[in-house]
Short mmCIF file of C-alpha atoms in Angstrom, two decimals:
data_model
loop_
_atom_site.label_atom_id
_atom_site.label_comp_id
_atom_site.label_asym_id
_atom_site.label_seq_id
_atom_site.Cartn_x
_atom_site.Cartn_y
_atom_site.Cartn_z
CA MET A 1 4.73 -7.08 10.69
CA LYS A 2 3.45 -6.30 7.23
CA GLN A 3 1.99 -9.51 5.84
CA TRP A 4 0.43 -8.47 2.57
CA ARG A 5 1.20 -6.23 -0.31
CA TRP A 6 -0.79 -5.41 -3.37
CA THR A 7 0.10 -4.25 -6.85
CA LEU A 8 -2.83 -2.49 -8.35
CA VAL A 9 -2.78 -2.57 -12.15
CA LEU A 10 -5.68 -0.25 -12.80
CA SER A 11 -6.17 0.04 -16.51
CA LEU A 12 -8.35 3.11 -16.23
CA CYS A 13 -7.56 5.68 -13.54
CA GLY A 14 -9.47 8.82 -14.56
CA LEU A 15 -12.03 10.67 -12.53
CA ILE A 16 -15.62 9.49 -12.91
CA THR A 17 -17.63 11.69 -15.21
CA PRO A 18 -21.19 12.83 -14.41
CA ALA A 19 -24.28 10.66 -14.35
CA MET A 20 -23.79 7.46 -16.28
CA LYS A 21 -21.37 8.87 -18.87
CA ALA A 22 -18.30 7.13 -17.50
CA SER A 23 -16.45 5.04 -20.06
CA THR A 24 -14.65 2.84 -17.54
CA ILE A 25 -15.60 0.53 -14.71
CA SER A 26 -12.97 1.67 -12.18
CA LEU A 27 -12.68 -1.43 -10.01
CA SER A 28 -11.35 -1.31 -6.47
CA MET A 29 -10.18 -4.26 -4.36
CA ASP A 30 -8.85 -4.85 -0.86
CA VAL A 31 -8.21 -7.95 1.27
CA ALA A 32 -8.01 -8.95 4.92
CA GLN A 33 -7.08 -12.20 6.66
CA PHE A 34 -9.01 -13.55 9.65
CA ARG A 35 -9.06 -16.81 11.58
CA ASN A 36 -11.86 -19.23 12.45
CA PRO A 37 -12.22 -20.60 16.01
CA ASP A 38 -10.62 -23.87 14.82
CA GLY A 39 -7.50 -21.98 13.73
CA GLN A 40 -8.22 -22.11 9.98
CA SER A 41 -7.30 -18.87 8.22
CA TYR A 42 -9.58 -17.34 5.63
CA LEU A 43 -9.25 -14.42 3.26
CA GLU A 44 -11.91 -11.80 2.66
CA ILE A 45 -11.72 -10.12 -0.74
CA TYR A 46 -13.61 -6.84 -0.94
CA TYR A 47 -14.44 -5.31 -4.30
CA SER A 48 -16.44 -2.37 -5.58
CA LEU A 49 -17.25 -0.33 -8.66
CA PRO A 50 -18.98 3.05 -8.89
CA GLU A 51 -22.70 2.68 -9.44
CA ASN A 52 -22.53 5.20 -12.28
CA SER A 53 -19.62 3.56 -14.15
CA PRO A 54 -21.48 0.78 -16.08
CA ARG A 55 -23.82 1.61 -18.91
CA TYR A 56 -27.54 1.47 -18.09
CA VAL A 57 -30.15 0.43 -20.65
CA LEU A 58 -33.92 0.42 -20.44
CA VAL A 59 -35.38 -2.98 -19.50
CA ASP A 60 -39.09 -3.31 -18.69
CA GLY A 61 -39.39 0.37 -17.94
CA ARG A 62 -36.36 0.53 -15.63
CA LEU A 63 -32.69 1.24 -16.22
CA ARG A 64 -30.43 -1.77 -15.71
CA CYS A 65 -26.69 -2.44 -15.84
CA GLU A 66 -24.91 -5.76 -16.00
CA VAL A 67 -21.22 -6.39 -15.26
CA LEU A 68 -19.46 -9.75 -15.60
CA LEU A 69 -16.79 -10.32 -12.95
CA SER A 70 -14.12 -13.01 -12.91
CA LEU A 71 -11.61 -13.77 -10.16
CA GLU A 72 -8.52 -15.95 -10.54
CA ILE A 73 -6.27 -16.90 -7.61
CA VAL A 74 -2.86 -18.36 -8.45
CA HIS A 75 -0.77 -20.19 -5.83
CA ASN A 76 2.62 -21.78 -6.57
CA ASP A 77 2.22 -20.90 -10.27
CA THR A 78 -0.99 -22.95 -10.43
CA LEU A 79 -4.58 -21.77 -10.77
CA TRP A 80 -5.74 -22.39 -7.21
CA ALA A 81 -9.28 -20.98 -7.36
CA ASN A 82 -11.51 -19.14 -9.80
CA LYS A 83 -15.00 -17.73 -9.83
CA THR A 84 -17.17 -15.93 -12.40
CA TRP A 85 -20.37 -14.09 -11.54
CA ARG A 86 -22.60 -11.21 -12.63
CA VAL A 87 -23.39 -7.97 -10.86
CA THR A 88 -26.63 -6.28 -11.86
CA ASN A 89 -28.19 -3.05 -10.67
CA THR A 90 -31.54 -1.45 -11.48
CA VAL A 91 -32.46 2.20 -11.00
CA LEU A 92 -35.43 4.40 -11.85
CA ASP A 93 -33.47 7.42 -12.95
CA THR A 94 -29.76 8.08 -13.55
CA ALA A 95 -30.00 11.88 -13.48
CA HIS A 96 -29.96 12.21 -9.70
CA HIS A 97 -27.51 9.49 -8.71
CA ASP A 98 -25.18 9.93 -5.79
CA GLN A 99 -21.86 10.14 -7.64
CA ALA A 100 -20.01 8.56 -4.71
CA LYS A 101 -22.20 5.46 -4.39
CA GLN A 102 -20.41 2.16 -4.90
CA LEU A 103 -21.66 -1.34 -5.70
CA VAL A 104 -19.83 -3.34 -3.01
CA ASP A 105 -19.53 -6.99 -2.07
CA LEU A 106 -17.02 -9.53 -0.79
CA LEU A 107 -15.84 -13.12 -1.24
CA ARG A 108 -14.30 -15.52 1.28
CA PHE A 109 -11.72 -18.26 0.72
CA SER A 110 -9.98 -20.57 3.19
CA ILE A 111 -6.21 -20.19 2.84
CA LEU A 112 -2.96 -21.64 4.17
CA ALA A 113 -0.72 -19.70 6.54
CA GLY A 114 2.54 -18.23 5.27
CA GLN A 115 1.68 -18.63 1.58
CA THR A 116 1.63 -16.15 -1.31
CA TYR A 117 -1.44 -15.81 -3.49
CA HIS A 118 -1.81 -13.78 -6.70
CA LEU A 119 -5.29 -12.42 -7.27
CA LYS A 120 -6.58 -11.16 -10.61
CA LEU A 121 -10.00 -9.54 -10.86
CA PHE A 122 -11.56 -8.76 -14.23
CA ALA A 123 -14.75 -6.80 -14.94
CA ARG A 124 -16.58 -6.41 -18.25
CA ASP A 125 -19.51 -4.12 -18.82
CA LEU A 126 -21.88 -6.33 -20.84
CA LYS A 127 -23.84 -3.33 -22.08
CA ARG A 128 -20.82 -1.55 -23.49
CA GLU A 129 -18.02 -4.16 -23.70
CA SER A 130 -15.62 -1.98 -21.69
CA LEU A 131 -13.09 -3.88 -19.58
CA ASP A 132 -11.17 -3.23 -16.38
CA SER A 133 -8.80 -5.41 -14.37
CA LEU A 134 -6.53 -5.29 -11.39
CA GLN A 135 -4.08 -7.58 -9.64
CA LEU A 136 -3.14 -8.08 -6.03
CA GLU A 137 -0.41 -10.12 -4.36
CA PHE A 138 -1.13 -11.32 -0.84
CA THR A 139 1.10 -13.22 1.59
CA SER A 140 -0.86 -14.77 4.44
CA HIS A 141 0.24 -14.46 8.06
CA ALA A 142 2.38 -17.19 9.53
CA TYR A 143 1.23 -16.70 13.09
CA THR A 144 3.74 -17.03 15.93
CA ASP A 145 3.18 -18.07 19.54
CA GLU A 146 5.04 -15.19 21.14
CA ALA A 147 2.38 -12.46 21.28
CA PRO A 148 -1.36 -11.89 21.00
CA LEU A 149 -2.37 -12.36 17.38
CA LEU A 150 -3.96 -9.56 15.38
CA SER A 151 -5.97 -10.04 12.23
CA ASP A 152 -5.80 -7.59 9.36
CA VAL A 153 -8.08 -4.61 9.74
CA GLN A 154 -11.16 -4.18 7.57
CA LEU A 155 -11.84 -0.58 6.57
CA ALA A 156 -15.54 0.14 6.25
CA ASN A 157 -18.00 2.82 5.19
CA ALA A 158 -20.45 1.81 7.92
CA ILE A 159 -20.80 -0.55 10.88
CA THR A 160 -24.28 -0.99 12.28
CA PRO A 161 -26.08 -3.57 14.45
CA PHE A 162 -27.02 -6.58 12.35
CA ASP A 163 -30.64 -6.85 11.23
CA SER A 164 -32.63 -8.44 8.42
CA SER A 165 -31.77 -5.64 5.98
CA CYS A 166 -28.07 -6.54 6.08
CA ALA A 167 -26.71 -8.67 3.24
CA GLU A 168 -25.46 -11.97 4.59
CA SER A 169 -21.96 -11.43 3.18
CA PHE A 170 -21.62 -8.33 5.41
CA HIS A 171 -22.76 -10.11 8.56
CA LYS A 172 -20.12 -10.54 11.28
CA ARG A 173 -21.33 -11.66 14.66
CA TYR A 174 -23.56 -8.80 15.89
CA TYR A 175 -22.55 -6.34 13.18
CA CYS A 176 -23.33 -5.39 9.62
CA ILE A 177 -20.04 -4.17 8.13
CA ILE A 178 -20.04 -2.43 4.73
CA PRO A 179 -16.46 -2.59 3.39
CA ASN A 180 -14.65 0.24 1.65
CA PRO A 181 -12.38 -1.43 -0.96
CA GLU A 182 -11.31 2.01 -2.26
CA MET A 183 -9.71 2.69 1.15
CA THR A 184 -10.57 6.35 0.52
CA PHE A 185 -12.42 8.63 2.90
CA GLY A 186 -13.05 12.34 3.36
CA GLU A 187 -15.47 14.54 1.48
CA GLN A 188 -17.73 11.65 0.45
CA ASN A 189 -17.16 9.20 3.32
CA LYS A 190 -16.76 11.42 6.34
CA ASP A 191 -16.29 8.60 8.87
CA LEU A 192 -13.68 5.84 8.80
CA PHE A 193 -15.06 2.67 10.39
CA PHE A 194 -12.82 -0.29 11.14
CA TYR A 195 -13.05 -3.87 12.35
CA TYR A 196 -10.37 -6.32 13.46
CA GLU A 197 -9.97 -9.41 15.63
CA ALA A 198 -7.39 -10.58 18.17
CA TYR A 199 -6.63 -14.20 19.06
CA ASP A 200 -4.78 -16.35 21.64
CA LEU A 201 -5.19 -13.71 24.34
CA GLN A 202 -5.42 -15.97 27.40
CA ARG A 203 -2.15 -17.68 26.55
CA THR A 204 -0.14 -14.57 25.64
CA ILE A 205 -1.37 -11.81 27.99
CA PRO A 206 0.23 -12.20 31.44
CA ALA A 207 -2.34 -10.26 33.51
CA ASN A 208 -6.12 -10.17 33.74
CA ARG A 209 -6.45 -6.73 32.14
CA PHE A 210 -5.18 -5.27 28.88
CA LYS A 211 -5.87 -2.38 26.50
CA VAL A 212 -6.76 -2.08 22.84
CA LYS A 213 -5.78 1.11 21.06
CA ALA A 214 -6.30 2.70 17.66
CA ARG A 215 -4.88 5.95 16.33
CA ILE A 216 -4.28 7.84 13.08
CA LEU A 217 -0.69 8.43 11.92
CA ASP A 218 0.24 11.13 9.41
CA GLU A 219 2.48 10.70 6.36
CA GLN A 220 5.56 11.01 8.60
CA GLY A 221 4.38 8.22 10.88
CA LYS A 222 3.54 10.60 13.72
CA PRO A 223 0.22 10.58 15.63
CA TYR A 224 -2.24 12.98 14.05
CA GLU A 225 -2.92 15.11 17.11
CA PRO A 226 -6.30 16.62 16.13
CA LEU A 227 -7.80 13.10 16.28
CA PRO A 228 -7.30 11.56 19.73
CA ALA A 229 -6.55 7.86 19.97
CA ILE A 230 -9.31 5.38 20.81
CA ILE A 231 -8.36 3.41 23.94
CA HIS A 232 -10.42 0.71 25.64
CA ASP A 233 -9.50 -1.05 28.87
CA ARG A 234 -10.50 -4.73 28.68
CA GLU A 235 -10.80 -7.56 31.15
CA LEU A 236 -9.22 -10.80 29.99
CA ARG A 237 -12.29 -13.05 29.83
CA HIS A 238 -12.10 -14.57 26.34
CA ASN A 239 -9.40 -15.99 24.13
CA MET A 240 -10.59 -13.97 21.14
CA ILE A 241 -12.11 -10.49 20.79
CA ARG A 242 -13.70 -8.47 17.99
CA GLU A 243 -13.04 -4.74 17.93
CA ILE A 244 -14.86 -2.01 16.04
CA GLY A 245 -14.19 1.72 15.97
CA GLN A 246 -14.82 4.97 14.15
CA PHE A 247 -12.83 8.12 13.34
CA SER A 248 -14.31 11.28 11.84
CA VAL A 249 -11.99 12.25 8.97
CA GLN A 250 -14.03 14.98 7.30
CA ASP A 251 -11.51 17.66 8.36
CA LEU A 252 -8.31 15.76 7.54
CA PRO A 253 -6.19 17.29 4.75
CA SER A 254 -5.95 15.18 1.60
CA GLY A 255 -3.17 12.61 1.66
CA ALA A 256 -2.10 9.18 2.89
CA TYR A 257 -2.50 8.15 6.52
CA ARG A 258 -2.16 5.01 8.60
CA LEU A 259 -4.64 3.44 10.96
CA GLU A 260 -2.52 1.86 13.68
CA TYR A 261 -4.13 -0.62 16.06
CA SER A 262 -2.48 -2.43 18.95
CA ILE A 263 -2.82 -4.49 22.10
CA THR A 264 -0.94 -3.37 25.21
CA ASP A 265 -0.68 -4.61 28.74
CA SER A 266 -2.17 -2.59 31.59
CA ALA A 267 1.08 -0.58 31.84
CA ASP A 268 0.85 0.41 28.14
CA ALA A 269 3.69 -1.84 26.96
CA VAL A 270 2.85 -2.84 23.36
CA LEU A 271 2.28 -6.57 22.95
CA ASN A 272 1.41 -6.46 19.25
CA SER A 273 0.69 -3.74 16.73
CA LYS A 274 -0.29 -3.48 13.07
CA SER A 275 -1.31 -0.72 10.70
CA LYS A 276 -2.99 -0.10 7.37
CA ILE A 277 -2.71 2.77 4.91
CA PHE A 278 -5.82 4.67 3.87
CA LEU A 279 -6.37 7.74 1.73
CA VAL A 280 -8.20 10.98 2.43
CA GLN A 281 -9.57 13.15 -0.37
CA ASN A 282 -10.76 16.47 0.99
CA PRO A 283 -10.29 19.06 -1.80
CA GLY A 284 -11.33 21.83 0.56
CA ALA A 285 -8.69 21.03 3.17
CA LYS A 286 -5.12 22.08 2.38
CA PRO A 287 -2.17 19.81 3.28
CA LEU A 288 -0.35 20.56 6.52
CA ALA A 289 3.23 21.74 6.31
CA ALA A 290 5.84 19.21 7.39
CA GLY A 291 6.50 19.41 11.11
CA SER A 292 3.63 21.80 11.69
CA GLY A 293 0.11 21.28 12.88
CA GLN A 294 -0.95 24.76 11.76
CA THR A 295 0.65 26.10 8.58
CA THR A 296 -0.84 24.99 5.26
CA LEU A 297 0.73 24.91 1.80
CA ALA A 298 -0.87 24.84 -1.63
CA LEU A 299 0.17 22.25 -4.18
CA HIS A 300 1.59 24.94 -6.53
CA PHE A 301 4.01 23.06 -8.80
CA LEU A 302 1.71 20.04 -9.17
CA ASP A 303 -1.41 22.00 -10.13
CA GLY A 304 -0.83 21.76 -13.88
CA PHE A 305 0.31 18.12 -13.92
CA ASP A 306 -1.81 15.66 -15.87
CA LEU A 307 -1.82 11.92 -15.09
CA LYS A 308 1.22 11.24 -17.27
CA LYS A 309 3.33 13.93 -15.56
CA LEU A 310 2.19 12.78 -12.13
CA ASP A 311 3.26 9.22 -12.98
CA GLU A 312 6.66 10.50 -14.16
CA GLU A 313 7.02 12.49 -10.93
CA LEU A 314 6.39 9.42 -8.81
CA ASP A 315 8.82 7.33 -10.87
CA LYS A 316 11.61 9.78 -10.11
CA LEU A 317 10.78 9.41 -6.41
CA TYR A 318 11.60 5.69 -6.65
CA ALA A 319 14.55 6.02 -4.25
CA MET A 320 12.35 7.69 -1.63
CA THR A 321 9.31 5.44 -1.82
CA LYS A 322 8.45 1.92 -0.78
CA LYS A 323 6.58 -0.61 -2.87
CA GLU A 324 3.54 -0.01 -0.70
CA ASP A 325 3.64 3.73 -1.49
CA ARG A 326 3.69 3.08 -5.21
CA GLU A 327 0.85 0.59 -4.96
CA ILE A 328 -1.32 2.98 -2.99
CA TYR A 329 -0.61 5.72 -5.54
CA ARG A 330 -1.84 3.55 -8.41
CA SER A 331 -5.16 3.03 -6.65
CA LEU A 332 -5.94 6.78 -6.68
CA LYS A 333 -7.64 9.00 -9.18
CA GLU A 334 -5.96 12.15 -10.45
CA GLU A 335 -6.61 14.52 -7.53
CA GLY A 336 -5.70 11.82 -5.03
CA ARG A 337 -2.43 11.17 -6.87
CA ARG A 338 -1.57 14.85 -6.84
CA ALA A 339 -2.12 15.13 -3.07
CA PHE A 340 -0.30 11.85 -2.46
CA ILE A 341 2.84 13.00 -4.31
CA TYR A 342 2.79 16.32 -2.50
CA ASN A 343 2.63 14.53 0.82
CA LEU A 344 5.61 12.39 -0.23
CA TRP A 345 7.62 15.55 -0.83
CA LEU A 346 6.52 16.88 2.55
CA ALA A 347 7.47 13.63 4.29
CA HIS A 348 11.05 13.83 2.96
CA LEU A 349 11.52 17.57 3.32
CA PRO A 350 14.85 18.13 5.14
CA SER A 351 14.83 20.34 8.20
CA GLY A 352 15.90 23.82 7.23
CA ALA A 353 14.76 23.51 3.61
CA ALA A 354 13.36 26.78 2.29
CA SER A 355 10.33 25.16 0.64
CA VAL A 356 9.06 21.99 -0.94
CA GLU A 357 9.63 23.54 -4.36
CA ASP A 358 13.31 24.26 -3.62
CA PHE A 359 13.86 20.76 -2.24
CA ARG A 360 12.18 19.26 -5.30
CA LEU A 361 14.35 21.36 -7.66
CA GLN A 362 17.56 20.12 -5.97
CA TYR A 363 16.33 16.53 -6.02
CA MET A 364 15.46 16.70 -9.73
CA GLN A 365 18.93 18.05 -10.48
CA GLU A 366 20.37 14.98 -8.76
CA CYS A 367 17.98 12.81 -10.80
CA ASP A 368 19.44 14.31 -13.96
CA TYR A 369 22.94 13.54 -12.66
CA VAL A 370 22.27 9.87 -11.86
CA HIS A 371 20.38 9.47 -15.13
CA THR A 372 23.43 10.68 -17.03
CA HIS A 373 25.93 8.55 -15.11
CA TYR A 374 24.07 5.37 -14.14
CA SER A 375 21.36 4.63 -16.73
CA ARG A 376 21.76 1.12 -18.11
CA SER A 377 19.87 -1.09 -20.60
CA GLY A 378 16.76 1.05 -20.74
CA LYS A 379 16.60 1.50 -16.94
CA PRO A 380 16.68 5.17 -15.87
CA GLY A 381 19.48 6.09 -13.51
CA TRP A 382 17.16 6.86 -10.61
CA ARG A 383 16.00 3.21 -10.62
CA THR A 384 19.50 1.65 -10.63
CA ASP A 385 21.09 0.63 -7.32
CA ARG A 386 23.85 3.22 -7.55
CA GLY A 387 21.36 5.92 -8.54
CA ILE A 388 19.07 5.03 -5.64
CA ILE A 389 21.88 5.25 -3.07
CA HIS A 390 23.09 8.55 -4.56
CA LEU A 391 19.59 10.05 -4.32
CA ARG A 392 19.09 8.82 -0.76
CA TYR A 393 22.44 9.86 0.70
CA GLY A 394 24.08 12.20 -1.80
CA LYS A 395 27.44 11.90 -3.44
CA PRO A 396 29.83 9.59 -1.56
CA SER A 397 32.92 10.91 0.22
CA ASP A 398 35.06 8.51 -1.80
CA ILE A 399 34.63 5.75 -4.39
CA GLU A 400 36.96 2.77 -4.70
CA ARG A 401 36.74 1.38 -8.24
CA HIS A 402 38.07 -2.12 -8.89
CA THR A 403 38.29 -3.42 -12.45
CA VAL A 404 37.86 -7.06 -13.42
CA SER A 405 40.69 -9.41 -12.52
CA LYS A 406 41.23 -13.13 -12.27
CA ASP A 407 40.19 -12.92 -8.60
CA THR A 408 37.22 -10.54 -8.70
CA LYS A 409 34.45 -9.18 -10.82
CA PRO A 410 34.33 -5.40 -11.35
CA TYR A 411 33.08 -3.72 -8.17
CA GLU A 412 32.87 -0.39 -6.40
CA ILE A 413 32.93 0.56 -2.72
CA TRP A 414 31.25 3.85 -1.87
CA HIS A 415 32.32 5.51 1.39
CA TYR A 416 30.16 7.96 3.32
CA GLU A 417 32.20 9.41 6.15
CA ASN A 418 29.45 11.71 7.44
CA ILE A 419 26.81 8.99 8.04
CA GLU A 420 26.77 6.91 11.26
CA ASN A 421 30.48 7.47 11.85
CA GLY A 422 31.25 6.12 8.39
CA VAL A 423 29.43 3.56 6.25
CA ILE A 424 30.10 1.75 2.99
CA PHE A 425 28.05 0.48 0.05
CA VAL A 426 29.44 -2.31 -2.13
CA PHE A 427 28.25 -2.69 -5.75
CA VAL A 428 29.30 -5.48 -8.13
CA ASP A 429 28.96 -5.81 -11.89
CA ARG A 430 27.90 -9.46 -11.88
CA ALA A 431 27.66 -10.03 -15.63
CA GLY A 432 30.29 -7.62 -16.92
CA PHE A 433 27.81 -5.27 -18.64
CA ASN A 434 28.37 -2.26 -16.37
CA GLN A 435 25.18 -3.04 -14.43
CA TYR A 436 26.21 -2.65 -10.82
CA GLU A 437 24.09 -4.20 -8.06
CA LEU A 438 24.18 -3.39 -4.36
CA ILE A 439 25.33 -6.48 -2.45
CA HIS A 440 26.32 -5.11 0.96
CA SER A 441 26.20 -2.03 3.16
CA THR A 442 27.04 -1.13 6.74
CA LYS A 443 24.31 1.54 6.77
CA ARG A 444 21.52 0.59 9.16
CA GLY A 445 18.38 -0.38 7.26
CA GLU A 446 20.18 -1.17 4.01
CA LEU A 447 21.16 -4.55 2.54
CA TYR A 448 23.68 -6.23 4.86
CA ASP A 449 25.70 -9.32 3.94
CA PRO A 450 28.88 -9.90 5.96
CA ASN A 451 29.86 -12.64 3.50
CA TYR A 452 29.63 -10.36 0.47
CA LEU A 453 33.21 -11.15 -0.66
CA ARG A 454 32.04 -14.44 -2.15
CA LEU A 455 29.83 -12.46 -4.55
CA LEU A 456 32.89 -10.68 -5.93
CA GLN A 457 34.56 -13.90 -7.02
CA PRO A 458 34.15 -14.87 -10.71
CA THR A 459 32.65 -18.18 -11.67
CA GLY A 460 34.78 -20.78 -13.41
CA SER A 461 33.57 -19.78 -16.86
CA GLU A 462 34.33 -16.14 -16.13
CA PHE A 463 37.82 -17.09 -14.94
CA PHE A 464 38.69 -18.83 -18.19
CA LYS A 465 37.59 -15.76 -20.15
CA MET A 466 40.37 -13.75 -18.57
#
């Protein structure tokens, strides 16, 4: 059900330095899709920058910063929308600033369903000429008629009753909702607030009562037991509802979590469900051991890693991570990245492993092996298709190697007899440069193409080269 993904290209990822000495802007951005009563979809784009990241200069006896922001939205390789505006902020004194305070706002754009949009946000500090930028790719929902419809969820720092002090951009029905584009909570933001909408209820819910639920999932996708789920029993009176909620996350260990929200019938059968990743940074709370709600582990082997080594560590985990994992990682500062990588190791720790460190050592030895045997054209072995499969499932039980012939391109069939009663992976060297691509597998969850044999056949030009 995932409908959007974002690639955060954060040019400056360091921790913010004390009061107004930061040399970067450190933009954050998030998005959420909602729907108007007439069925028109619209996109909310949330953005923020730390209040202490721009340079402040004295203007009329007060300190003032000025940041120029520019947004470009590309659709079908064409500039679809753009906007340029200024953000200013005035303070009396920079010495006692709240280091966690963010300058936050949002934009709204009507969008088409089932379309991909590329967003680019640029920020320039006009008092220092420093620049930051980030990009985000978003694919809008193509709603179906088979189940109640759920909007994206908006993560927020606060949700309060609307009054005259609320900025109009944060006004939603009866609420004032302050977004959290960083998607990070914990030591600074102790409560995670959230808002979402549900549509087409009267047509898709068979009875006159239903439930809405929200819960926190840990890095392994399991309910985080110390925080009980939020469950509300609702009477079916309207075709659309707005839901708000709040979780206290001040005691959660640092790491990546998911907020899962769903609609069920009165018997708890799930009618629709979605989730969103968020980050917790609690330096004082140690990560939980995999499979345990009690034991804690220190980060040990990651303690001395700088940003470059952390990035290299994540790159070698390419076979074990999803695009979404890598995108979330790039949005974090150094301590968040360290905790995030550690939680990735915990999430993939095999049962019976002596420790995370031992598992990591064995994995890195396999990385060295695939790098030696499968690196091609500047691509490290752990990023090639054969290297990825090796790192996920180990060495195959048997490899069939087929050289080029007049009937086929070079290809390999890897057999794993100890997985799911025997599975295969088929790789082909399409261009003849020893760059093998996965084209078919019988392993559940992997690429499956029952007509893969056609991909082994050479083209006419290749045939005449024989």
